[in-house]
Tab-separated table of C-alpha atoms and ligand atoms in Angstrom:
chain	number	residue	atom	x	y	z
A	8	UNK	CA	86.340	69.730	119.442
A	9	UNK	CA	86.898	68.619	115.864
A	10	UNK	CA	86.066	71.059	113.080
A	11	UNK	CA	82.933	69.133	112.094
A	12	UNK	CA	81.698	69.110	115.724
A	13	UNK	CA	82.254	72.849	116.000
A	14	UNK	CA	79.935	73.423	113.062
A	15	UNK	CA	77.150	71.322	114.568
A	16	UNK	CA	77.617	73.113	117.883
A	17	UNK	CA	77.418	76.588	116.298
A	18	UNK	CA	74.293	75.627	114.363
A	19	UNK	CA	72.484	74.681	117.533
A	20	UNK	CA	73.694	77.751	119.462
A	21	UNK	CA	73.048	80.335	116.762
A	22	UNK	CA	70.095	79.098	114.714
A	23	UNK	CA	68.957	81.659	112.177
A	24	UNK	CA	72.357	83.373	111.925
A	25	UNK	CA	72.572	82.146	108.357
A	26	UNK	CA	75.322	84.404	107.017
A	27	UNK	CA	77.564	83.748	110.015
A	28	UNK	CA	77.082	79.968	109.781
A	29	UNK	CA	77.679	80.089	106.009
A	30	UNK	CA	81.001	81.934	106.417
A	31	UNK	CA	82.207	79.613	109.204
A	32	UNK	CA	81.244	76.481	107.284
A	33	UNK	CA	83.244	77.584	104.252
A	34	UNK	CA	86.389	78.135	106.311
A	35	UNK	CA	86.044	74.943	108.356
A	36	UNK	CA	85.540	72.949	105.155
A	37	UNK	CA	88.924	74.179	103.908
A	38	UNK	CA	91.126	73.735	106.947
A	39	UNK	CA	90.384	70.131	107.919
A	40	UNK	CA	93.621	68.873	106.362
A	41	UNK	CA	96.048	71.227	108.150
A	42	UNK	CA	94.011	71.046	111.332
A	43	UNK	CA	94.547	67.305	111.523
A	44	UNK	CA	98.315	67.824	111.254
A	45	UNK	CA	98.346	69.747	114.556
A	46	UNK	CA	96.786	67.636	117.359
A	47	UNK	CA	97.535	70.420	119.869
A	48	UNK	CA	94.844	72.571	118.209
A	49	UNK	CA	92.184	70.170	119.405
A	50	UNK	CA	93.594	70.047	122.921
A	51	UNK	CA	93.281	73.818	123.177
A	52	UNK	CA	89.842	73.837	121.498
A	53	UNK	CA	91.323	76.301	119.070
A	54	UNK	CA	88.777	76.084	116.266
A	55	UNK	CA	85.793	76.777	118.463
A	56	UNK	CA	87.584	79.708	120.086
A	57	UNK	CA	88.491	81.096	116.676
A	58	UNK	CA	84.923	80.885	115.379
A	59	UNK	CA	83.385	82.765	118.308
A	60	UNK	CA	83.887	86.548	118.381
A	61	UNK	CA	85.846	87.969	121.334
A	62	UNK	CA	82.890	90.263	122.063
A	63	UNK	CA	79.852	91.885	120.500
A	64	UNK	CA	78.729	95.355	121.461
A	65	UNK	CA	75.166	96.271	120.605
A	66	UNK	CA	73.476	99.543	121.439
A	67	UNK	CA	70.584	101.856	120.601
A	68	UNK	CA	71.378	104.928	118.508
A	69	UNK	CA	68.837	107.719	118.919
A	70	UNK	CA	68.970	110.814	116.719
A	71	UNK	CA	66.690	113.601	115.521
A	72	UNK	CA	65.692	113.869	111.846
A	73	UNK	CA	65.141	117.094	109.881
A	74	UNK	CA	61.455	117.111	110.802
A	75	UNK	CA	62.336	117.046	114.487
A	76	UNK	CA	61.244	113.422	114.956
A	77	UNK	CA	63.261	111.148	117.227
A	78	UNK	CA	64.539	108.106	115.314
A	79	UNK	CA	66.038	104.944	116.811
A	80	UNK	CA	68.429	102.517	115.162
A	81	UNK	CA	70.546	99.653	116.435
A	82	UNK	CA	74.346	99.919	116.370
A	83	UNK	CA	76.884	97.085	116.670
A	84	UNK	CA	80.582	96.385	116.797
A	85	UNK	CA	81.735	92.775	116.550
A	86	UNK	CA	85.324	92.518	117.786
A	87	UNK	CA	86.201	89.093	116.464
A	88	UNK	CA	89.910	88.618	117.134
A	89	UNK	CA	92.938	90.675	118.140
A	90	UNK	CA	95.367	87.761	118.024
A	91	UNK	CA	97.636	89.379	115.439
A	92	UNK	CA	96.897	93.080	115.879
A	93	UNK	CA	94.294	95.649	116.987
A	94	UNK	CA	90.698	94.963	115.938
A	95	UNK	CA	90.275	96.316	112.420
A	96	UNK	CA	87.402	96.386	109.953
A	97	UNK	CA	84.743	98.512	108.354
A	98	UNK	CA	81.419	99.962	109.423
A	99	UNK	CA	78.319	99.182	107.344
A	100	UNK	CA	75.204	101.375	107.305
A	101	UNK	CA	72.387	99.588	105.483
A	102	UNK	CA	68.787	98.706	106.335
A	103	UNK	CA	69.634	94.980	106.145
A	104	UNK	CA	72.356	95.090	108.848
A	105	UNK	CA	71.895	92.635	111.717
A	106	UNK	CA	74.108	90.700	114.108
A	107	UNK	CA	74.488	87.656	111.839
A	108	UNK	CA	75.749	89.775	108.935
A	109	UNK	CA	78.250	91.629	111.117
A	110	UNK	CA	79.437	88.377	112.741
A	111	UNK	CA	80.090	86.879	109.302
A	112	UNK	CA	81.916	90.003	108.171
A	113	UNK	CA	84.070	90.187	111.327
A	114	UNK	CA	84.926	86.475	111.037
A	115	UNK	CA	85.941	86.871	107.368
A	116	UNK	CA	87.863	90.037	108.186
A	117	UNK	CA	90.032	88.170	110.679
A	118	UNK	CA	91.364	85.803	107.996
A	119	UNK	CA	91.548	88.506	105.342
A	120	UNK	CA	93.601	90.744	107.604
A	121	UNK	CA	95.915	87.837	108.414
A	122	UNK	CA	96.624	87.476	104.682
A	123	UNK	CA	97.638	91.135	104.253
A	124	UNK	CA	101.008	90.582	106.016
A	125	UNK	CA	100.156	93.562	108.279
A	126	UNK	CA	99.401	93.482	112.029
A	127	UNK	CA	95.615	93.757	112.120
A	128	UNK	CA	92.979	91.710	113.935
A	129	UNK	CA	89.394	91.362	112.693
A	130	UNK	CA	86.239	93.343	113.470
A	131	UNK	CA	83.155	94.772	111.802
A	132	UNK	CA	80.423	97.147	112.887
A	133	UNK	CA	77.443	99.005	111.634
A	134	UNK	CA	73.830	99.897	111.918
A	135	UNK	CA	70.477	99.289	110.278
A	136	UNK	CA	70.485	103.023	109.489
A	137	UNK	CA	70.427	103.740	105.753
A	138	UNK	CA	72.084	106.999	104.581
A	139	UNK	CA	70.096	106.802	101.314
A	140	UNK	CA	67.536	109.629	101.165
A	141	UNK	CA	68.905	111.313	104.316
A	142	UNK	CA	70.244	114.870	104.333
A	143	UNK	CA	73.896	115.593	105.166
A	144	UNK	CA	72.827	116.957	108.536
A	145	UNK	CA	70.840	113.808	109.331
A	146	UNK	CA	73.804	111.645	108.382
A	147	UNK	CA	76.050	113.799	110.578
A	148	UNK	CA	73.721	113.586	113.581
A	149	UNK	CA	73.413	109.844	113.166
A	150	UNK	CA	77.210	109.369	112.895
A	151	UNK	CA	77.746	111.480	116.012
A	152	UNK	CA	75.154	109.522	117.993
A	153	UNK	CA	76.685	106.232	116.814
A	154	UNK	CA	80.199	107.234	117.897
A	155	UNK	CA	79.023	108.792	121.169
A	156	UNK	CA	78.159	105.245	122.194
A	157	UNK	CA	81.026	103.364	120.585
A	158	UNK	CA	84.050	105.601	121.130
A	159	UNK	CA	85.220	104.069	124.414
A	160	UNK	CA	85.753	100.742	122.680
A	161	UNK	CA	87.983	102.260	119.976
A	162	UNK	CA	91.575	103.516	119.794
A	163	UNK	CA	94.603	103.426	117.492
A	164	UNK	CA	95.956	100.310	119.209
A	165	UNK	CA	92.556	98.911	120.257
A	166	UNK	CA	90.034	99.000	117.422
A	167	UNK	CA	90.243	100.985	114.180
A	168	UNK	CA	87.053	101.182	112.070
A	169	UNK	CA	86.781	102.206	108.395
A	170	UNK	CA	84.145	102.300	105.638
A	171	UNK	CA	81.999	99.604	104.041
A	172	UNK	CA	78.541	99.659	102.383
A	173	UNK	CA	76.906	103.038	103.029
A	174	UNK	CA	80.004	104.406	104.761
A	175	UNK	CA	82.389	106.460	102.656
A	176	UNK	CA	84.532	109.563	103.156
A	177	UNK	CA	81.578	111.656	104.382
A	178	UNK	CA	80.530	109.223	107.108
A	179	UNK	CA	84.116	108.439	108.172
A	180	UNK	CA	84.766	112.199	108.447
A	181	UNK	CA	81.785	112.729	110.769
A	182	UNK	CA	82.616	109.656	112.863
A	183	UNK	CA	86.286	110.583	113.137
A	184	UNK	CA	85.342	114.143	114.155
A	185	UNK	CA	83.127	112.882	116.959
A	186	UNK	CA	85.722	110.351	118.090
A	187	UNK	CA	88.347	113.109	118.256
A	188	UNK	CA	86.016	115.293	120.316
A	189	UNK	CA	85.074	112.562	122.798
A	190	UNK	CA	88.580	111.146	123.246
A	191	UNK	CA	90.292	114.567	123.115
A	192	UNK	CA	93.004	112.982	121.006
A	193	UNK	CA	93.922	113.261	117.355
A	194	UNK	CA	94.941	109.726	116.478
A	195	UNK	CA	94.591	107.393	113.510
A	196	UNK	CA	91.536	105.722	115.000
A	197	UNK	CA	89.563	105.623	111.739
A	198	UNK	CA	90.929	104.829	108.288
A	199	UNK	CA	89.545	106.076	105.013
A	200	UNK	CA	89.811	109.620	106.408
A	201	UNK	CA	89.977	112.717	104.199
A	202	UNK	CA	93.418	113.516	102.809
A	203	UNK	CA	93.588	116.775	104.797
A	204	UNK	CA	93.373	115.039	108.164
A	205	UNK	CA	95.428	111.876	107.987
A	206	UNK	CA	93.827	109.863	105.190
A	207	UNK	CA	96.063	107.883	102.862
A	208	UNK	CA	96.368	108.449	99.147
A	209	UNK	CA	94.972	105.455	97.206
A	210	UNK	CA	92.714	104.298	100.094
A	211	UNK	CA	89.520	105.070	98.125
A	212	UNK	CA	90.907	103.212	95.115
A	213	UNK	CA	92.540	100.372	97.037
A	214	UNK	CA	89.858	97.670	97.138
A	215	UNK	CA	89.017	97.923	93.443
A	216	UNK	CA	92.610	98.341	92.290
A	217	UNK	CA	93.764	95.525	94.557
A	218	UNK	CA	91.117	93.200	93.147
A	219	UNK	CA	92.303	93.912	89.606
A	220	UNK	CA	95.957	93.349	90.616
A	221	UNK	CA	94.945	90.016	92.129
A	222	UNK	CA	92.993	89.082	89.002
A	223	UNK	CA	96.016	89.899	86.837
A	224	UNK	CA	98.093	87.497	88.930
A	225	UNK	CA	95.497	84.750	88.564
A	226	UNK	CA	95.300	85.241	84.789
A	227	UNK	CA	99.097	85.166	84.541
A	228	UNK	CA	99.132	81.621	85.978
A	229	UNK	CA	97.375	80.614	82.733
A	230	UNK	CA	99.392	82.913	80.468
A	231	UNK	CA	96.434	85.312	80.040
A	232	UNK	CA	96.033	89.110	80.314
A	233	UNK	CA	93.119	91.506	80.737
A	234	UNK	CA	93.428	93.001	77.251
A	235	UNK	CA	90.034	92.876	75.485
A	236	UNK	CA	88.329	90.756	78.185
A	237	UNK	CA	84.601	91.388	78.737
A	238	UNK	CA	84.033	91.947	82.438
A	239	UNK	CA	80.699	91.965	84.282
A	240	UNK	CA	80.767	94.061	87.461
A	241	UNK	CA	77.915	94.285	89.951
A	242	UNK	CA	77.460	97.331	92.161
A	243	UNK	CA	78.360	100.926	91.400
A	244	UNK	CA	79.764	101.997	94.750
A	245	UNK	CA	83.320	102.474	95.956
A	246	UNK	CA	84.605	99.000	95.119
A	247	UNK	CA	82.795	98.620	91.783
A	248	UNK	CA	83.771	102.012	90.352
A	249	UNK	CA	87.487	101.784	91.130
A	250	UNK	CA	87.548	98.210	89.853
A	251	UNK	CA	86.109	99.515	86.589
A	252	UNK	CA	88.636	102.367	86.463
A	253	UNK	CA	91.646	100.066	86.736
A	254	UNK	CA	90.151	97.556	84.271
A	255	UNK	CA	89.740	100.301	81.660
A	256	UNK	CA	93.337	101.409	82.224
A	257	UNK	CA	94.491	97.854	81.539
A	258	UNK	CA	92.504	97.403	78.326
A	259	UNK	CA	89.551	95.318	79.564
A	260	UNK	CA	85.909	96.063	78.670
A	261	UNK	CA	83.481	96.794	81.514
A	262	UNK	CA	80.110	95.740	80.134
A	263	UNK	CA	77.829	95.847	83.207
A	264	UNK	CA	77.373	97.829	86.416
A	265	UNK	CA	74.403	97.746	88.777
A	266	UNK	CA	72.767	98.911	91.986
A	267	UNK	CA	70.016	97.490	94.124
A	268	UNK	CA	67.424	98.620	91.551
A	269	UNK	CA	68.887	97.197	88.345
A	270	UNK	CA	71.725	96.682	85.872
A	271	UNK	CA	73.057	98.564	82.836
A	272	UNK	CA	74.483	96.523	79.951
A	273	UNK	CA	76.928	98.226	77.565
A	274	UNK	CA	77.991	95.537	75.046
A	275	UNK	CA	81.044	97.442	73.704
A	276	UNK	CA	82.256	98.402	77.168
A	277	UNK	CA	82.095	101.675	79.100
A	278	UNK	CA	84.254	104.550	77.861
A	279	UNK	CA	86.359	106.560	80.299
A	280	UNK	CA	83.955	109.469	79.886
A	281	UNK	CA	80.982	107.247	80.723
A	282	UNK	CA	82.744	105.894	83.794
A	283	UNK	CA	83.537	109.456	84.919
A	284	UNK	CA	79.806	110.140	84.653
A	285	UNK	CA	79.085	107.163	86.936
A	286	UNK	CA	81.603	108.464	89.508
A	287	UNK	CA	79.863	111.827	89.438
A	288	UNK	CA	76.383	110.319	89.513
A	289	UNK	CA	77.189	108.115	92.500
A	290	UNK	CA	79.519	110.329	94.527
A	291	UNK	CA	78.206	113.854	93.918
A	292	UNK	CA	74.494	113.293	93.322
A	293	UNK	CA	74.021	109.925	95.051
A	294	UNK	CA	71.894	108.967	92.033
A	295	UNK	CA	70.724	105.632	90.579
A	296	UNK	CA	72.409	103.601	87.836
A	297	UNK	CA	69.158	103.859	85.821
A	298	UNK	CA	70.027	107.537	85.303
A	299	UNK	CA	73.082	106.425	83.341
A	300	UNK	CA	70.807	104.705	80.831
A	301	UNK	CA	68.845	107.950	80.446
A	302	UNK	CA	72.014	109.975	79.888
A	303	UNK	CA	73.787	107.479	77.599
A	304	UNK	CA	71.010	105.409	76.022
A	305	UNK	CA	71.789	101.735	76.677
A	306	UNK	CA	70.037	98.611	77.889
A	307	UNK	CA	68.795	98.861	81.483
A	308	UNK	CA	67.299	95.879	83.302
A	309	UNK	CA	65.313	96.789	86.419
A	310	UNK	CA	65.457	94.357	89.352
A	311	UNK	CA	67.971	92.196	87.501
A	312	UNK	CA	71.512	91.184	88.386
A	313	UNK	CA	74.197	91.131	85.691
A	314	UNK	CA	75.133	87.455	85.592
A	315	UNK	CA	72.551	86.065	83.148
A	316	UNK	CA	72.313	89.036	80.787
A	317	UNK	CA	75.017	87.946	78.302
A	318	UNK	CA	78.235	85.947	78.163
A	319	UNK	CA	81.267	87.370	79.953
A	320	UNK	CA	84.940	86.392	80.213
A	321	UNK	CA	85.204	87.575	83.803
A	322	UNK	CA	82.788	88.346	86.664
A	323	UNK	CA	83.635	90.702	89.524
A	324	UNK	CA	80.742	90.776	92.008
A	325	UNK	CA	81.242	94.005	93.989
A	326	UNK	CA	77.921	94.811	95.687
A	327	UNK	CA	76.923	92.566	98.594
A	328	UNK	CA	76.753	89.047	100.088
A	329	UNK	CA	74.948	86.185	98.314
A	330	UNK	CA	74.344	88.200	95.152
A	331	UNK	CA	75.499	85.406	92.819
A	332	UNK	CA	73.764	82.044	93.237
A	333	UNK	CA	74.128	78.550	91.801
A	334	UNK	CA	72.057	79.255	88.712
A	335	UNK	CA	73.992	82.492	88.060
A	336	UNK	CA	77.221	80.482	88.308
A	337	UNK	CA	75.928	77.903	85.814
A	338	UNK	CA	74.979	80.702	83.407
A	339	UNK	CA	78.434	82.306	83.739
A	340	UNK	CA	80.180	78.979	83.146
A	341	UNK	CA	77.934	78.145	80.174
A	342	UNK	CA	78.906	81.521	78.686
A	343	UNK	CA	82.598	80.645	78.889
A	344	UNK	CA	83.544	82.659	81.992
A	345	UNK	CA	87.206	82.013	82.863
A	346	UNK	CA	87.564	83.966	86.101
A	347	UNK	CA	85.577	85.280	89.054
A	348	UNK	CA	87.287	87.700	91.438
A	349	UNK	CA	85.197	88.891	94.367
A	350	UNK	CA	85.205	92.579	95.309
A	351	UNK	CA	82.332	92.103	97.757
A	352	UNK	CA	82.473	89.939	100.879
A	353	UNK	CA	80.940	86.489	100.298
A	354	UNK	CA	78.992	87.506	97.155
A	355	UNK	CA	78.813	83.921	95.878
A	356	UNK	CA	76.491	81.417	97.557
A	357	UNK	CA	77.966	78.019	98.560
A	358	UNK	CA	76.373	76.450	95.442
A	359	UNK	CA	78.041	79.040	93.216
A	360	UNK	CA	81.423	78.538	94.912
A	361	UNK	CA	81.143	74.776	94.397
A	362	UNK	CA	80.278	75.247	90.712
A	363	UNK	CA	83.340	77.482	90.170
A	364	UNK	CA	85.668	75.072	91.961
A	365	UNK	CA	84.263	72.009	90.174
A	366	UNK	CA	84.793	73.785	86.848
A	367	UNK	CA	88.421	74.633	87.850
A	368	UNK	CA	88.092	78.243	86.662
A	369	UNK	CA	90.145	80.995	88.289
A	370	UNK	CA	88.039	81.801	91.345
A	371	UNK	CA	89.236	84.209	94.065
A	372	UNK	CA	87.188	84.531	97.265
A	373	UNK	CA	86.699	88.034	98.661
A	374	UNK	CA	89.005	87.541	101.614
A	375	UNK	CA	91.923	87.298	99.166
A	376	UNK	CA	90.753	89.419	96.228
A	377	UNK	CA	89.306	92.401	98.117
A	378	UNK	CA	92.018	92.577	100.799
A	379	UNK	CA	93.579	95.619	99.107
A	380	UNK	CA	91.167	97.956	100.902
A	381	UNK	CA	92.067	96.912	104.413
A	382	UNK	CA	95.722	96.637	103.389
A	383	UNK	CA	95.858	100.323	102.510
A	384	UNK	CA	93.954	100.978	105.746
A	385	UNK	CA	96.885	99.252	107.449
A	386	UNK	CA	99.256	101.518	105.524
A	387	UNK	CA	97.172	104.524	106.633
A	388	UNK	CA	97.617	103.398	110.253
A	389	UNK	CA	101.374	103.135	109.683
A	390	UNK	CA	101.517	106.645	108.173
A	391	UNK	CA	99.420	108.085	111.040
A	392	UNK	CA	101.692	106.439	113.614
A	393	UNK	CA	104.721	107.982	111.887
A	394	UNK	CA	102.871	111.299	111.401
A	395	UNK	CA	103.915	111.162	107.742
A	396	UNK	CA	102.131	110.861	104.392
A	397	UNK	CA	103.493	108.665	101.652
A	398	UNK	CA	103.156	109.409	97.936
A	399	UNK	CA	100.475	107.756	95.807
A	400	UNK	CA	103.237	105.859	93.963
A	401	UNK	CA	104.620	104.489	97.227
A	402	UNK	CA	101.208	103.347	98.499
A	403	UNK	CA	100.303	101.795	95.136
A	404	UNK	CA	103.660	99.989	95.041
A	405	UNK	CA	103.017	98.525	98.505
A	406	UNK	CA	99.448	97.585	97.518
A	407	UNK	CA	100.755	95.668	94.493
A	408	UNK	CA	103.342	93.930	96.663
A	409	UNK	CA	100.727	92.913	99.217
A	410	UNK	CA	98.304	91.568	96.573
A	411	UNK	CA	101.089	89.568	95.033
A	412	UNK	CA	102.087	88.246	98.459
A	413	UNK	CA	98.463	87.181	99.078
A	414	UNK	CA	98.465	85.411	95.723
A	415	UNK	CA	101.654	83.588	96.699
A	416	UNK	CA	100.111	82.472	100.018
A	417	UNK	CA	97.019	81.165	98.190
A	418	UNK	CA	99.274	79.279	95.814
A	419	UNK	CA	101.369	77.828	98.622
A	420	UNK	CA	98.382	76.338	100.473
A	421	UNK	CA	95.964	75.925	97.569
A	422	UNK	CA	97.926	74.487	94.649
A	423	UNK	CA	96.250	71.216	93.694
A	424	UNK	CA	98.390	70.270	90.669
A	425	UNK	CA	100.316	71.905	87.801
A	426	UNK	CA	97.081	73.204	86.316
A	427	UNK	CA	94.949	74.298	89.243
A	428	UNK	CA	95.084	76.487	92.348
A	429	UNK	CA	92.142	76.260	94.758
A	430	UNK	CA	92.177	79.864	96.032
A	431	UNK	CA	89.434	79.175	98.598
A	432	UNK	CA	91.467	76.486	100.291
A	433	UNK	CA	94.661	78.517	99.904
A	434	UNK	CA	93.275	81.740	101.405
A	435	UNK	CA	91.418	80.036	104.248
A	436	UNK	CA	94.349	77.835	105.213
A	437	UNK	CA	96.974	80.589	105.063
A	438	UNK	CA	94.788	82.977	107.087
A	439	UNK	CA	93.839	80.296	109.596
A	440	UNK	CA	97.412	79.131	110.189
A	441	UNK	CA	98.677	82.621	110.996
A	442	UNK	CA	95.880	83.386	113.477
A	443	UNK	CA	96.027	79.866	114.959
A	444	UNK	CA	99.776	80.059	115.605
A	445	UNK	CA	99.363	83.449	117.308
A	446	UNK	CA	96.535	82.135	119.505
A	447	UNK	CA	98.497	79.049	120.507
A	448	UNK	CA	101.469	81.211	121.511
A	449	UNK	CA	99.355	83.576	123.619
A	450	UNK	CA	97.570	81.002	125.796
A	451	UNK	CA	93.883	80.508	126.535
A	452	UNK	CA	92.303	83.957	126.459
B	18	NDP	P1	79.081	101.174	98.590
B	18	NDP	O1	78.071	101.545	99.594
B	18	NDP	O2	80.030	102.199	98.078
B	18	NDP	O3	78.392	100.492	97.326
B	18	NDP	C1	77.588	99.384	97.459
B	18	NDP	C2	77.036	99.014	96.090
B	18	NDP	O4	76.386	97.755	96.203
B	18	NDP	C3	75.966	100.002	95.620
B	18	NDP	O5	75.961	100.024	94.221
B	18	NDP	C4	74.702	99.370	96.191
B	18	NDP	O6	73.523	99.736	95.500
B	18	NDP	C5	74.983	97.903	96.005
B	18	NDP	N1	74.258	97.136	97.017
B	18	NDP	C6	74.384	97.226	98.351
B	18	NDP	N2	73.545	96.389	98.962
B	18	NDP	C7	72.894	95.758	97.992
B	18	NDP	C8	71.891	94.757	97.989
B	18	NDP	N3	71.393	94.267	99.121
B	18	NDP	N4	71.454	94.303	96.775
B	18	NDP	C9	71.949	94.815	95.609
B	18	NDP	N5	72.901	95.774	95.562
B	18	NDP	C10	73.356	96.222	96.733
B	18	NDP	O7	79.889	99.951	99.247
B	18	NDP	P2	81.323	99.356	98.866
B	18	NDP	O8	81.575	99.504	97.422
B	18	NDP	O9	82.294	99.906	99.835
B	18	NDP	O10	81.119	97.823	99.239
B	18	NDP	C11	80.698	96.841	98.288
B	18	NDP	C12	81.116	95.467	98.768
B	18	NDP	O11	82.545	95.422	98.891
B	18	NDP	C13	80.574	95.042	100.135
B	18	NDP	O12	80.366	93.644	100.124
B	18	NDP	C14	81.733	95.361	101.075
B	18	NDP	O13	81.679	94.588	102.244
B	18	NDP	C15	82.909	94.984	100.192
B	18	NDP	N6	84.193	95.569	100.549
B	18	NDP	C16	84.342	96.918	100.688
B	18	NDP	C17	85.591	97.435	100.978
B	18	NDP	C18	85.843	98.896	101.060
B	18	NDP	O14	86.987	99.272	101.263
B	18	NDP	N7	84.860	99.757	100.907
B	18	NDP	C19	86.759	96.560	101.198
B	18	NDP	C20	86.497	95.156	100.957
B	18	NDP	C21	85.247	94.703	100.660
B	18	NDP	P3	72.505	100.802	96.168
B	18	NDP	O15	73.159	102.131	96.006
B	18	NDP	O16	71.263	100.635	95.368
B	18	NDP	O17	72.329	100.403	97.609
B	19	2IT	O1	85.588	94.478	104.098
B	19	2IT	C1	86.601	95.199	104.209
B	19	2IT	O2	87.740	94.730	104.143
B	19	2IT	C2	86.401	96.637	104.418
B	19	2IT	N1	85.272	97.111	104.403
B	19	2IT	C3	87.589	97.524	104.680
B	19	2IT	C4	87.991	97.436	106.121
B	19	2IT	C5	89.052	98.403	106.541
B	19	2IT	O3	89.326	98.411	107.748
B	19	2IT	O4	89.609	99.134	105.727
């Protein structure tokens, strides 16, 4: 099947899986050119095989809340591809989780992981369970029930989960503990673990730091630096906060942060002390960003996203999918935005992506810009396999090298002319070619 036929076929087979179809369409739109150079791909129906996940596990997760009531959620693991390494990708706990969202994330993860230069296939899992408002004990019981079902499908050389929205060190700790108990083995089967039991230094920081390293590389292609730039960030979770931390270190101004209830706007930029408060608010108290505006009086916009609040030099969407639409993109461009670097997975809608590409600004899709997180997960797997821990300096050095290698791959496949690199085309083509070559070599599986 040709790429365009695959898309029509998937639409008719999976109607309503909007996020999955959106992610596939973006990749297929980018690879047409290289695909046509390799007629053998069509003979082996490679594109269709690559778009369909290897398998999807779905299961009921029953647990008991603090009031003694039995609660039931759905759990999933989408194992998309292990063509270049064991299945690898995060676990998301959020009320919105469904099969379409996890299929899109596992599909994206496959190409992202291919870009990291490390041996990792693509997967994603999760549940419609929301940790927000739950006690620690409820979260623990849920995590244990989730892993009691999933553990047989996992293993250090089989499938290695990690965190994502709603899953941080606490949840990974509980899931790893249960996995260890069920499998009776202490292996590196989860990443993002606590430092005392096999976690890697810099893993919590890695997605945000990596995104800023990638952004620096993009700016450098136009002779620019971060010094003094006004940056709008969405989200205030793991990715958003460490993005802000690195930006402050490098002299940029972080003027917005948000959560699902609203956005704070700090025109002069957050201070280090204010950012420390956000870390504490989010990690220790699991509070809301509105509480920041009570503590440090500033503008707070309920139920509003950052993009139209002011003009910004740079936007770094770091909350969730489809959180920046066509009209947001127009507003950013009208305000003189020069770069968008995605911390979240697929935060920009197709209309927004088109607007950024048409305007030839520096635009990095999540699968390139946020690959630092899974890259350091890959380094955690390497350390666990060696039964060694590397220093923070060593991990950070490797993270920088990987982000710069990803930038080089985007440039190789995405350079349009002396002035412009299309990072969407570059990232999709580089990721696709690596996975495609591996699949061709391994036969029809
Ligand atoms: P967290 O759970 O730590 O933080 C998520 C943030 O996004 C919170 O501020 C949350 O607000 C907000 N958010 C979540 N869902 C929505 C929504 N539907 N609408 C508005 N805001 C929302 O997650 P992460 O920081 O880990 O993940 C953020 C993004 O980065 C996701 O797209 C994830 O897939 C991606 N990513 C994460 C990586 C990682 O290593 N953790 C690696 C690569 C990408 P609230 O508290 O109100 O829910
Ligand atoms: O989207 C992502 O890359 C992640 N949530 C991190 C996955 C991982 O395995 O570290």
